[in-house]
PDB file of C-alpha atoms in Angstrom:
ATOM      1  CA  MET B   1      10.714  27.492  38.947  1.00 50.00           C
ATOM      2  CA  GLU B   2      10.413  31.300  39.131  1.00 54.00           C
ATOM      3  CA  GLY B   3      12.822  33.125  37.224  1.00 51.00           C
ATOM      4  CA  CYS B   4      13.856  30.345  35.035  1.00 50.00           C
ATOM      5  CA  THR B   5      14.437  30.848  31.222  1.00 50.00           C
ATOM      6  CA  MET B   6      13.858  28.544  28.236  1.00 45.00           C
ATOM      7  CA  VAL B   7      17.605  28.107  28.059  1.00 48.00           C
ATOM      8  CA  GLU B   8      17.625  26.380  31.257  1.00 60.00           C
ATOM      9  CA  PHE B   9      14.935  23.927  30.098  1.00 68.00           C
ATOM     10  CA  TYR B  10      16.066  23.116  26.549  1.00 65.00           C
ATOM     11  CA  LYS B  11      19.514  22.907  24.882  1.00 70.00           C
ATOM     12  CA  ARG B  12      20.675  23.789  21.194  1.00 63.00           C
ATOM     13  CA  LEU B  13      21.396  20.701  19.148  1.00 65.00           C
ATOM     14  CA  VAL B  14      24.875  20.441  17.478  1.00 73.00           C
ATOM     15  CA  SER B  15      24.923  21.160  13.698  1.00 62.00           C
ATOM     16  CA  LYS B  16      27.353  20.612  11.022  1.00 74.00           C
ATOM     17  CA  PRO B  17      27.918  21.103   7.283  1.00 80.00           C
ATOM     18  CA  LEU B  18      26.338  18.492   5.068  1.00 71.00           C
ATOM     19  CA  PRO B  19      28.950  16.432   3.600  1.00 74.00           C
ATOM     20  CA  ALA B  20      29.103  15.930  -0.373  1.00 73.00           C
ATOM     21  CA  GLY B  21      27.441  12.871  -1.908  1.00 67.00           C
ATOM     22  CA  THR B  22      24.957  12.507   0.959  1.00 61.00           C
ATOM     23  CA  PRO B  23      22.004  10.206  -0.219  1.00 61.00           C
ATOM     24  CA  VAL B  24      18.455  10.563   1.019  1.00 58.00           C
ATOM     25  CA  TYR B  25      16.891   7.690   2.567  1.00 58.00           C
ATOM     26  CA  ARG B  26      14.101   6.006   0.531  1.00 57.00           C
ATOM     27  CA  ALA B  27      11.647   4.183   2.834  1.00 55.00           C
ATOM     28  CA  ASP B  28      11.281   0.933   0.469  1.00 52.00           C
ATOM     29  CA  ARG B  29      15.203   1.155  -0.201  1.00 49.00           C
ATOM     30  CA  VAL B  30      16.149   1.346   3.585  1.00 47.00           C
ATOM     31  CA  LEU B  31      13.889  -1.662   4.428  1.00 52.00           C
ATOM     32  CA  SER B  32      14.943  -3.787   1.625  1.00 50.00           C
ATOM     33  CA  GLY B  33      16.107  -7.050   2.622  1.00 55.00           C
ATOM     34  CA  THR B  34      15.576  -6.378   6.387  1.00 73.00           C
ATOM     35  CA  VAL B  35      12.605  -8.821   6.676  1.00 85.00           C
ATOM     36  CA  THR B  36      12.023 -12.421   6.516  1.00 85.00           C
ATOM     37  CA  LEU B  37       8.891 -14.567   6.316  1.00 86.00           C
ATOM     38  CA  GLU B  38       8.909 -15.040   9.885  1.00 90.00           C
ATOM     39  CA  SER B  39       8.993 -11.244  10.426  1.00 92.00           C
ATOM     40  CA  PRO B  40       5.783  -9.485  11.690  1.00 94.00           C
ATOM     41  CA  ALA B  41       3.295  -8.738   9.146  1.00 94.00           C
ATOM     42  CA  LEU B  42       3.442  -5.139  10.397  1.00 95.00           C
ATOM     43  CA  ASP B  43       6.989  -4.617   9.014  1.00 94.00           C
ATOM     44  CA  VAL B  44       5.730  -4.744   5.413  1.00 93.00           C
ATOM     45  CA  MET B  45       2.392  -2.816   6.087  1.00 94.00           C
ATOM     46  CA  THR B  46       1.986   0.965   4.859  1.00 93.00           C
ATOM     47  CA  ASP B  47       0.750   2.390   8.074  1.00 93.00           C
ATOM     48  CA  LEU B  48      -1.495   5.295   7.164  1.00 92.00           C
ATOM     49  CA  LYS B  49      -0.972   6.745  10.710  1.00 90.00           C
ATOM     50  CA  ARG B  50       2.608   7.362   9.659  1.00 90.00           C
ATOM     51  CA  VAL B  51       2.121   7.889   5.670  1.00 88.00           C
ATOM     52  CA  LYS B  52      -0.213   9.881   3.983  1.00 88.00           C
ATOM     53  CA  VAL B  53      -2.857   7.787   1.916  1.00 89.00           C
ATOM     54  CA  VAL B  54      -3.070   8.523  -1.736  1.00 92.00           C
ATOM     55  CA  THR B  55      -6.878   9.157  -2.977  1.00 95.00           C
ATOM     56  CA  ILE B  56      -8.902   9.754  -5.831  1.00 96.00           C
ATOM     57  CA  THR B  57     -12.420  10.617  -6.546  1.00 97.00           C
ATOM     58  CA  ALA B  58     -14.837   8.487  -8.533  1.00 97.00           C
ATOM     59  CA  ASP B  59     -15.594  11.105 -10.980  1.00 97.00           C
ATOM     60  CA  ALA B  60     -11.834  11.714 -11.889  1.00 97.00           C
ATOM     61  CA  ASN B  61     -10.693  10.307 -15.474  1.00 96.00           C
ATOM     62  CA  LEU B  62      -8.222   7.610 -15.986  1.00 97.00           C
ATOM     63  CA  ASP B  63      -5.394   9.726 -17.128  1.00 96.00           C
ATOM     64  CA  ASP B  64      -5.689  11.548 -13.740  1.00 97.00           C
ATOM     65  CA  ALA B  65      -5.639   8.370 -11.757  1.00 97.00           C
ATOM     66  CA  ILE B  66      -2.551   7.252 -14.000  1.00 97.00           C
ATOM     67  CA  ASN B  67      -0.640  10.403 -13.050  1.00 97.00           C
ATOM     68  CA  ARG B  68      -1.517  10.447  -9.482  1.00 96.00           C
ATOM     69  CA  MET B  69      -0.183   6.896  -9.292  1.00 95.00           C
ATOM     70  CA  VAL B  70       3.123   7.879 -11.000  1.00 95.00           C
ATOM     71  CA  CYS B  71       3.575  11.092  -8.955  1.00 94.00           C
ATOM     72  CA  ALA B  72       2.991   9.160  -5.728  1.00 92.00           C
ATOM     73  CA  GLY B  73       4.962   6.243  -6.536  1.00 89.00           C
ATOM     74  CA  VAL B  74       2.273   3.777  -5.670  1.00 90.00           C
ATOM     75  CA  ARG B  75       0.202   1.125  -7.546  1.00 89.00           C
ATOM     76  CA  MET B  76      -3.204   1.401  -5.751  1.00 93.00           C
ATOM     77  CA  LEU B  77      -5.544   4.407  -5.121  1.00 95.00           C
ATOM     78  CA  LEU B  78      -8.350   4.543  -2.467  1.00 94.00           C
ATOM     79  CA  VAL B  79     -11.525   6.179  -4.150  1.00 94.00           C
ATOM     80  CA  VAL B  80     -13.242   8.375  -1.856  1.00 93.00           C
ATOM     81  CA  ASP B  81     -16.313  10.904  -1.603  1.00 92.00           C
ATOM     82  CA  ARG B  82     -16.236  14.201  -0.635  1.00 90.00           C
ATOM     83  CA  ASP B  83     -16.692  13.363   3.000  1.00 87.00           C
ATOM     84  CA  ASP B  84     -13.474  11.303   2.652  1.00 88.00           C
ATOM     85  CA  ALA B  85     -15.592   7.770   3.065  1.00 90.00           C
ATOM     86  CA  VAL B  86     -14.199   5.146   0.980  1.00 92.00           C
ATOM     87  CA  MET B  87     -16.170   3.890  -2.318  1.00 93.00           C
ATOM     88  CA  GLY B  88     -13.718   1.723  -3.742  1.00 92.00           C
ATOM     89  CA  VAL B  89     -10.122   0.899  -4.771  1.00 94.00           C
ATOM     90  CA  LEU B  90      -8.301   1.284  -8.116  1.00 96.00           C
ATOM     91  CA  THR B  91      -5.075  -0.427  -9.013  1.00 93.00           C
ATOM     92  CA  SER B  92      -2.660  -0.244 -11.696  1.00 91.00           C
ATOM     93  CA  ARG B  93      -3.803  -3.532 -13.081  1.00 89.00           C
ATOM     94  CA  ASP B  94      -7.278  -2.011 -13.401  1.00 93.00           C
ATOM     95  CA  LEU B  95      -6.010   0.845 -15.613  1.00 94.00           C
ATOM     96  CA  SER B  96      -3.734  -1.294 -17.648  1.00 90.00           C
ATOM     97  CA  GLY B  97      -6.136  -4.429 -17.978  1.00 88.00           C
ATOM     98  CA  GLU B  98      -9.178  -5.236 -19.713  1.00 92.00           C
ATOM     99  CA  ARG B  99     -11.793  -3.210 -17.769  1.00 95.00           C
ATOM    100  CA  PRO B 100     -11.433   0.347 -19.619  1.00 96.00           C
ATOM    101  CA  VAL B 101     -11.682  -1.701 -22.928  1.00 95.00           C
ATOM    102  CA  GLU B 102     -14.554  -3.829 -21.649  1.00 96.00           C
ATOM    103  CA  TYR B 103     -16.195  -0.585 -20.455  1.00 96.00           C
ATOM    104  CA  ALA B 104     -15.749   1.288 -23.499  1.00 96.00           C
ATOM    105  CA  SER B 105     -17.100  -1.484 -25.527  1.00 95.00           C
ATOM    106  CA  ARG B 106     -20.160  -2.177 -23.616  1.00 96.00           C
ATOM    107  CA  GLU B 107     -21.036   1.371 -23.103  1.00 96.00           C
ATOM    108  CA  ARG B 108     -19.960   2.464 -26.633  1.00 96.00           C
ATOM    109  CA  VAL B 109     -18.075   5.403 -25.107  1.00 96.00           C
ATOM    110  CA  ALA B 110     -14.486   6.711 -25.857  1.00 95.00           C
ATOM    111  CA  ARG B 111     -11.783   6.000 -23.380  1.00 94.00           C
ATOM    112  CA  GLU B 112     -11.619   9.695 -22.406  1.00 94.00           C
ATOM    113  CA  SER B 113     -15.271   9.478 -21.196  1.00 96.00           C
ATOM    114  CA  ILE B 114     -14.453   6.742 -18.685  1.00 97.00           C
ATOM    115  CA  ARG B 115     -14.274   7.625 -14.906  1.00 98.00           C
ATOM    116  CA  VAL B 116     -12.631   5.837 -12.048  1.00 98.00           C
ATOM    117  CA  GLY B 117     -15.952   5.114 -10.729  1.00 97.00           C
ATOM    118  CA  ASP B 118     -16.901   3.190 -13.847  1.00 97.00           C
ATOM    119  CA  ILE B 119     -13.806   0.497 -13.300  1.00 97.00           C
ATOM    120  CA  MET B 120     -12.675   0.448  -9.713  1.00 96.00           C
ATOM    121  CA  THR B 121     -13.589  -2.158  -7.422  1.00 93.00           C
ATOM    122  CA  PRO B 122     -16.527  -0.836  -5.384  1.00 92.00           C
ATOM    123  CA  ARG B 123     -16.617  -0.883  -1.752  1.00 90.00           C
ATOM    124  CA  GLU B 124     -19.277  -3.756  -1.638  1.00 89.00           C
ATOM    125  CA  GLN B 125     -16.601  -5.994  -3.387  1.00 88.00           C
ATOM    126  CA  MET B 126     -13.678  -5.112  -1.306  1.00 87.00           C
ATOM    127  CA  GLU B 127     -12.295  -7.556   1.384  1.00 87.00           C
ATOM    128  CA  VAL B 128     -10.430  -6.283   4.111  1.00 91.00           C
ATOM    129  CA  LEU B 129      -8.233  -7.737   6.702  1.00 92.00           C
ATOM    130  CA  CYS B 130      -8.540  -6.736  10.577  1.00 92.00           C
ATOM    131  CA  MET B 131      -5.882  -5.145  12.305  1.00 93.00           C
ATOM    132  CA  ASP B 132      -6.209  -7.567  15.163  1.00 93.00           C
ATOM    133  CA  ASP B 133      -5.399 -10.414  13.097  1.00 94.00           C
ATOM    134  CA  VAL B 134      -2.637  -8.720  11.073  1.00 95.00           C
ATOM    135  CA  GLU B 135      -0.890  -8.062  14.455  1.00 95.00           C
ATOM    136  CA  ARG B 136      -0.695 -11.567  15.265  1.00 93.00           C
ATOM    137  CA  SER B 137       0.512 -12.758  11.795  1.00 94.00           C
ATOM    138  CA  ARG B 138       3.613 -12.966  10.042  1.00 92.00           C
ATOM    139  CA  VAL B 139       4.994 -11.668   6.726  1.00 90.00           C
ATOM    140  CA  GLY B 140       4.736 -15.562   5.213  1.00 88.00           C
ATOM    141  CA  ASP B 141       1.255 -15.451   6.382  1.00 91.00           C
ATOM    142  CA  LEU B 142       0.340 -12.383   4.554  1.00 89.00           C
ATOM    143  CA  VAL B 143       2.064 -13.645   1.391  1.00 86.00           C
ATOM    144  CA  GLU B 144      -0.022 -16.772   1.572  1.00 86.00           C
ATOM    145  CA  THR B 145      -3.364 -14.808   2.152  1.00 88.00           C
ATOM    146  CA  LEU B 146      -2.750 -12.634  -0.899  1.00 85.00           C
ATOM    147  CA  ARG B 147      -1.709 -15.702  -3.046  1.00 81.00           C
ATOM    148  CA  LEU B 148      -4.790 -17.568  -2.128  1.00 82.00           C
ATOM    149  CA  ALA B 149      -7.125 -14.484  -2.913  1.00 82.00           C
ATOM    150  CA  GLY B 150      -5.175 -13.859  -6.084  1.00 80.00           C
ATOM    151  CA  ARG B 151      -4.683  -9.966  -5.226  1.00 83.00           C
ATOM    152  CA  GLN B 152      -1.563  -7.734  -5.210  1.00 84.00           C
ATOM    153  CA  HIS B 153      -2.890  -5.633  -2.465  1.00 88.00           C
ATOM    154  CA  ALA B 154      -4.924  -5.854   0.605  1.00 91.00           C
ATOM    155  CA  VAL B 155      -6.442  -3.110   3.008  1.00 92.00           C
ATOM    156  CA  VAL B 156      -6.400  -3.423   6.487  1.00 92.00           C
ATOM    157  CA  VAL B 157      -9.144  -1.801   8.819  1.00 91.00           C
ATOM    158  CA  GLU B 158      -9.270  -1.190  12.637  1.00 90.00           C
ATOM    159  CA  LYS B 159     -11.935   0.242  15.098  1.00 86.00           C
ATOM    160  CA  ALA B 160     -11.704   3.851  15.457  1.00 80.00           C
ATOM    161  CA  GLY B 161     -13.530   5.984  18.149  1.00 71.00           C
ATOM    162  CA  ILE B 162     -15.868   5.196  20.812  1.00 68.00           C
ATOM    163  CA  ALA B 163     -18.607   3.965  18.413  1.00 69.00           C
ATOM    164  CA  GLY B 164     -16.319   1.190  17.109  1.00 71.00           C
ATOM    165  CA  GLN B 165     -16.617   2.275  13.610  1.00 80.00           C
ATOM    166  CA  MET B 166     -14.157   0.922  11.315  1.00 85.00           C
ATOM    167  CA  ALA B 167     -11.390   3.085   9.534  1.00 89.00           C
ATOM    168  CA  ILE B 168      -8.731   2.068   7.159  1.00 91.00           C
ATOM    169  CA  ARG B 169      -5.502   1.692   8.939  1.00 92.00           C
ATOM    170  CA  GLY B 170      -3.037   0.274   6.224  1.00 92.00           C
ATOM    171  CA  ILE B 171      -2.395  -1.443   3.151  1.00 94.00           C
ATOM    172  CA  PHE B 172      -0.208  -4.371   1.783  1.00 92.00           C
ATOM    173  CA  SER B 173       1.342  -4.459  -1.515  1.00 89.00           C
ATOM    174  CA  VAL B 174       2.882  -7.481  -3.088  1.00 86.00           C
ATOM    175  CA  THR B 175       5.450  -5.379  -4.947  1.00 83.00           C
ATOM    176  CA  ARG B 176       6.680  -3.834  -1.494  1.00 85.00           C
ATOM    177  CA  ILE B 177       6.451  -7.131   0.309  1.00 86.00           C
ATOM    178  CA  GLY B 178       8.819  -8.625  -2.362  1.00 83.00           C
ATOM    179  CA  ARG B 179      11.266  -5.615  -2.176  1.00 82.00           C
ATOM    180  CA  GLN B 180      11.650  -5.985   1.412  1.00 86.00           C
ATOM    181  CA  LEU B 181      12.397  -9.586   1.102  1.00 82.00           C
ATOM    182  CA  GLY B 182      14.923  -8.843  -1.346  1.00 78.00           C
ATOM    183  CA  VAL B 183      13.062  -9.580  -4.466  1.00 71.00           C
ATOM    184  CA  GLU B 184      12.144  -6.791  -7.198  1.00 60.00           C
ATOM    185  CA  ILE B 185       8.861  -7.633  -8.639  1.00 57.00           C
ATOM    186  CA  GLN B 186       7.652  -6.029 -11.682  1.00 53.00           C
ATOM    187  CA  PRO B 187       4.062  -5.254 -11.666  1.00 50.00           C
ATOM    188  CA  THR B 188       3.834  -6.867 -15.078  1.00 48.00           C
ATOM    189  CA  GLY B 189       1.246  -9.571 -14.110  1.00 48.00           C
ATOM    190  CA  LEU B 190      -0.239 -11.460 -10.932  1.00 50.00           C
ATOM    191  CA  VAL B 191       1.304 -14.893 -11.730  1.00 45.00           C
ATOM    192  CA  GLN B 192       4.780 -13.511 -12.295  1.00 53.00           C
ATOM    193  CA  SER B 193       4.668 -11.569  -8.967  1.00 57.00           C
ATOM    194  CA  PHE B 194       3.342 -14.393  -6.969  1.00 59.00           C
ATOM    195  CA  ALA B 195       5.805 -17.129  -8.731  1.00 64.00           C
ATOM    196  CA  GLU B 196       8.622 -14.843  -7.545  1.00 60.00           C
ATOM    197  CA  LEU B 197       7.342 -14.722  -3.889  1.00 62.00           C
ATOM    198  CA  GLU B 198       6.935 -18.399  -3.966  1.00 65.00           C
ATOM    199  CA  MET B 199      10.638 -18.921  -4.852  1.00 64.00           C
ATOM    200  CA  VAL B 200      11.363 -16.686  -1.853  1.00 58.00           C
ATOM    201  CA  MET B 201       9.279 -18.745   0.435  1.00 59.00           C
ATOM    202  CA  ASN B 202      10.428 -22.072  -1.006  1.00 62.00           C
ATOM    203  CA  ALA B 203      14.089 -21.082  -0.380  1.00 55.00           C
ATOM    204  CA  SER B 204      13.245 -19.871   3.187  1.00 54.00           C
ATOM    205  CA  THR B 205      11.717 -23.230   4.018  1.00 52.00           C
ATOM    206  CA  LEU B 206      14.660 -25.099   2.836  1.00 47.00           C
ATOM    207  CA  ARG B 207      16.896 -22.902   4.793  1.00 47.00           C
ATOM    208  CA  ALA B 208      14.952 -23.398   7.906  1.00 46.00           C
ATOM    209  CA  ALA B 209      14.875 -27.294   7.151  1.00 48.00           C
ATOM    210  CA  ALA B 210      18.645 -27.282   6.795  1.00 49.00           C
ATOM    211  CA  VAL B 211      19.271 -25.673  10.443  1.00 48.00           C
TER     212      VAL B 211
END
Protein backbone atom coordinates (compact mmCIF):
# COMPACT_ATOMS: atom_id res chain seq x y z
CA MET A 1 0.00 0.00 0.00
CA GLU A 2 2.94 2.29 0.59
CA GLY A 3 3.47 4.80 -2.16
CA CYS A 4 -0.06 4.42 -3.60
CA THR A 5 -1.94 7.54 -4.62
CA MET A 6 -5.68 8.30 -4.67
CA VAL A 7 -5.65 7.95 -8.47
CA GLU A 8 -4.94 4.25 -8.09
CA PHE A 9 -8.00 3.73 -5.86
CA TYR A 10 -10.61 5.87 -7.57
CA LYS A 11 -11.49 6.67 -11.13
CA ARG A 12 -13.03 9.70 -12.73
CA LEU A 13 -16.58 9.30 -14.01
CA VAL A 14 -17.37 10.19 -17.60
CA SER A 15 -19.34 13.43 -17.95
CA LYS A 16 -21.20 14.74 -20.97
CA PRO A 17 -23.19 17.86 -21.97
CA LEU A 18 -26.81 17.99 -20.83
CA PRO A 19 -29.13 17.47 -23.83
CA ALA A 20 -31.79 20.10 -24.53
CA GLY A 21 -35.26 19.27 -23.23
CA THR A 22 -34.02 16.97 -20.47
CA PRO A 23 -36.85 16.62 -17.89
CA VAL A 24 -36.54 16.37 -14.13
CA TYR A 25 -37.77 13.21 -12.44
CA ARG A 26 -40.59 13.84 -10.00
CA ALA A 27 -40.94 11.01 -7.49
CA ASP A 28 -44.72 10.69 -7.72
CA ARG A 29 -44.66 10.83 -11.53
CA VAL A 30 -41.89 8.27 -11.79
CA LEU A 31 -43.80 5.90 -9.56
CA SER A 32 -47.16 6.53 -11.25
CA GLY A 33 -48.78 3.31 -12.38
CA THR A 34 -45.85 1.17 -11.24
CA VAL A 35 -47.69 -0.50 -8.37
CA THR A 36 -50.74 -2.71 -8.08
CA LEU A 37 -52.97 -3.65 -5.17
CA GLU A 38 -50.80 -6.75 -4.72
CA SER A 39 -47.59 -4.72 -4.45
CA PRO A 40 -45.90 -4.38 -1.05
CA ALA A 41 -47.41 -1.57 1.00
CA LEU A 42 -43.92 -0.12 1.40
CA ASP A 43 -44.00 0.78 -2.30
CA VAL A 44 -46.53 3.54 -1.56
CA MET A 45 -45.16 4.72 1.80
CA THR A 46 -43.31 8.00 2.16
CA ASP A 47 -40.22 6.77 4.00
CA LEU A 48 -39.02 9.48 6.37
CA LYS A 49 -35.54 7.96 6.35
CA ARG A 50 -35.33 8.97 2.71
CA VAL A 51 -37.68 11.95 2.44
CA LYS A 52 -37.50 14.99 4.69
CA VAL A 53 -40.58 15.27 6.86
CA VAL A 54 -42.57 18.51 6.76
CA THR A 55 -43.47 19.82 10.21
CA ILE A 56 -44.97 22.86 11.87
CA THR A 57 -45.35 24.12 15.42
CA ALA A 58 -48.62 24.34 17.31
CA ASP A 59 -48.38 28.11 17.71
CA ALA A 60 -48.18 28.77 13.95
CA ASN A 61 -51.20 30.42 12.32
CA LEU A 62 -53.37 28.77 9.67
CA ASP A 63 -51.98 30.78 6.76
CA ASP A 64 -48.47 29.62 7.69
CA ALA A 65 -49.72 26.03 7.64
CA ILE A 66 -51.36 26.47 4.23
CA ASN A 67 -48.24 28.09 2.77
CA ARG A 68 -46.04 25.31 4.12
CA MET A 69 -48.26 22.63 2.57
CA VAL A 70 -48.32 24.41 -0.78
CA CYS A 71 -44.56 25.00 -0.87
CA ALA A 72 -43.77 21.41 0.14
CA GLY A 73 -46.45 19.87 -2.07
CA VAL A 74 -48.02 17.94 0.81
CA ARG A 75 -51.47 17.77 2.37
CA MET A 76 -50.47 16.78 5.87
CA LEU A 77 -48.14 18.29 8.45
CA LEU A 78 -46.80 16.74 11.62
CA VAL A 79 -47.09 19.20 14.50
CA VAL A 80 -44.01 19.12 16.74
CA ASP A 81 -42.70 20.86 19.83
CA ARG A 82 -39.27 22.41 20.33
CA ASP A 83 -37.78 18.98 21.08
CA ASP A 84 -39.18 17.63 17.79
CA ALA A 85 -41.65 15.42 19.63
CA VAL A 86 -44.96 14.94 17.84
CA MET A 87 -47.87 16.86 19.33
CA GLY A 88 -50.43 16.10 16.64
CA VAL A 89 -51.23 16.10 12.96
CA LEU A 90 -52.82 18.68 10.66
CA THR A 91 -54.31 17.92 7.24
CA SER A 92 -55.54 20.08 4.40
CA ARG A 93 -59.06 18.89 5.21
CA ASP A 94 -58.67 20.29 8.73
CA LEU A 95 -57.76 23.67 7.27
CA SER A 96 -60.48 23.81 4.63
CA GLY A 97 -63.22 22.04 6.60
CA GLU A 98 -65.43 23.02 9.50
CA ARG A 99 -62.83 22.99 12.26
CA PRO A 100 -61.63 26.59 11.88
CA VAL A 101 -65.23 27.87 11.57
CA GLU A 102 -66.42 25.89 14.57
CA TYR A 103 -63.45 26.98 16.68
CA ALA A 104 -63.88 30.65 15.75
CA SER A 105 -67.58 30.48 16.59
CA ARG A 106 -67.09 28.63 19.86
CA GLU A 107 -64.23 30.79 21.12
CA ARG A 108 -65.54 33.99 19.51
CA VAL A 109 -62.25 34.82 17.86
CA ALA A 110 -61.26 35.90 14.36
CA ARG A 111 -59.77 33.37 11.98
CA GLU A 112 -56.44 35.21 12.16
CA SER A 113 -56.24 34.34 15.85
CA ILE A 114 -56.60 30.60 15.35
CA ARG A 115 -53.46 28.54 15.77
CA VAL A 116 -52.51 25.12 14.42
CA GLY A 117 -52.81 23.63 17.90
CA ASP A 118 -56.45 24.73 18.08
CA ILE A 119 -57.64 22.59 15.17
CA MET A 120 -55.05 19.81 14.80
CA THR A 121 -55.75 16.21 15.74
CA PRO A 122 -53.81 15.86 19.01
CA ARG A 123 -51.37 13.02 19.59
CA GLU A 124 -53.76 11.36 22.04
CA GLN A 125 -56.30 10.89 19.24
CA MET A 126 -53.85 9.71 16.58
CA GLU A 127 -53.95 6.07 15.51
CA VAL A 128 -50.76 4.75 13.97
CA LEU A 129 -49.64 1.65 12.11
CA CYS A 130 -46.65 -0.47 13.15
CA MET A 131 -43.81 -0.87 10.68
CA ASP A 132 -43.66 -4.61 11.34
CA ASP A 133 -47.26 -4.97 10.14
CA VAL A 134 -46.74 -2.65 7.16
CA GLU A 135 -43.76 -4.70 5.97
CA ARG A 136 -46.01 -7.75 5.71
CA SER A 137 -48.89 -5.93 4.00
CA ARG A 138 -49.98 -5.18 0.44
CA VAL A 139 -51.18 -1.94 -1.10
CA GLY A 140 -54.72 -3.33 -1.13
CA ASP A 141 -54.52 -4.03 2.60
CA LEU A 142 -53.45 -0.46 3.24
CA VAL A 143 -56.24 0.99 1.08
CA GLU A 144 -58.82 -1.10 2.93
CA THR A 145 -57.39 -0.01 6.29
CA LEU A 146 -57.69 3.67 5.36
CA ARG A 147 -61.17 3.17 3.92
CA LEU A 148 -62.51 1.49 7.05
CA ALA A 149 -60.91 4.14 9.26
CA GLY A 150 -62.30 6.94 7.06
CA ARG A 151 -58.90 8.61 6.83
CA GLN A 152 -56.83 9.97 3.96
CA HIS A 153 -53.53 9.61 5.77
CA ALA A 154 -51.85 7.07 8.02
CA VAL A 155 -48.72 7.42 10.13
CA VAL A 156 -46.29 4.52 10.56
CA VAL A 157 -44.11 4.04 13.63
CA GLU A 158 -41.24 1.72 14.46
CA LYS A 159 -39.01 1.04 17.43
CA ALA A 160 -35.89 3.18 17.49
CA GLY A 161 -32.84 2.72 19.66
CA ILE A 162 -31.99 0.24 22.36
CA ALA A 163 -34.73 1.51 24.69
CA GLY A 164 -37.38 0.58 22.12
CA GLN A 165 -38.90 4.05 21.98
CA MET A 166 -41.28 4.56 19.08
CA ALA A 167 -40.39 6.95 16.26
CA ILE A 168 -42.39 7.96 13.22
CA ARG A 169 -40.97 6.19 10.18
CA GLY A 170 -43.43 6.82 7.37
CA ILE A 171 -46.64 8.32 6.05
CA PHE A 172 -49.33 6.96 3.73
CA SER A 173 -51.50 9.28 1.65
CA VAL A 174 -54.63 8.29 -0.28
CA THR A 175 -53.75 10.81 -2.97
CA ARG A 176 -50.28 9.37 -3.52
CA ILE A 177 -51.57 5.80 -3.46
CA GLY A 178 -54.15 6.67 -6.09
CA ARG A 179 -51.53 8.36 -8.26
CA GLN A 180 -49.22 5.36 -8.09
CA LEU A 181 -52.12 3.10 -8.99
CA GLY A 182 -52.81 5.31 -11.98
CA VAL A 183 -55.80 7.19 -10.55
CA GLU A 184 -55.54 10.97 -10.17
CA ILE A 185 -57.45 11.74 -6.97
CA GLN A 186 -58.45 15.31 -6.24
CA PRO A 187 -58.41 16.30 -2.54
CA THR A 188 -62.02 17.50 -2.67
CA GLY A 189 -63.50 15.02 -0.28
CA LEU A 190 -63.12 11.70 1.51
CA VAL A 191 -66.04 9.98 -0.21
CA GLN A 192 -64.88 10.87 -3.71
CA SER A 193 -61.31 9.78 -2.99
CA PHE A 194 -62.26 6.36 -1.72
CA ALA A 195 -64.91 5.90 -4.40
CA GLU A 196 -62.18 6.32 -7.00
CA LEU A 197 -59.86 3.91 -5.21
CA GLU A 198 -62.64 1.35 -4.85
CA MET A 199 -63.15 1.48 -8.63
CA VAL A 200 -59.49 0.55 -9.03
CA MET A 201 -59.83 -2.27 -6.48
CA ASN A 202 -62.94 -3.66 -8.16
CA ALA A 203 -61.35 -3.53 -11.60
CA SER A 204 -58.27 -5.29 -10.25
CA THR A 205 -60.43 -8.02 -8.69
CA LEU A 206 -62.28 -8.59 -11.96
CA ARG A 207 -59.02 -8.86 -13.90
CA ALA A 208 -57.66 -11.39 -11.41
CA ALA A 209 -60.84 -13.47 -11.63
CA ALA A 210 -60.66 -13.50 -15.42
CA VAL A 211 -57.13 -14.94 -15.45
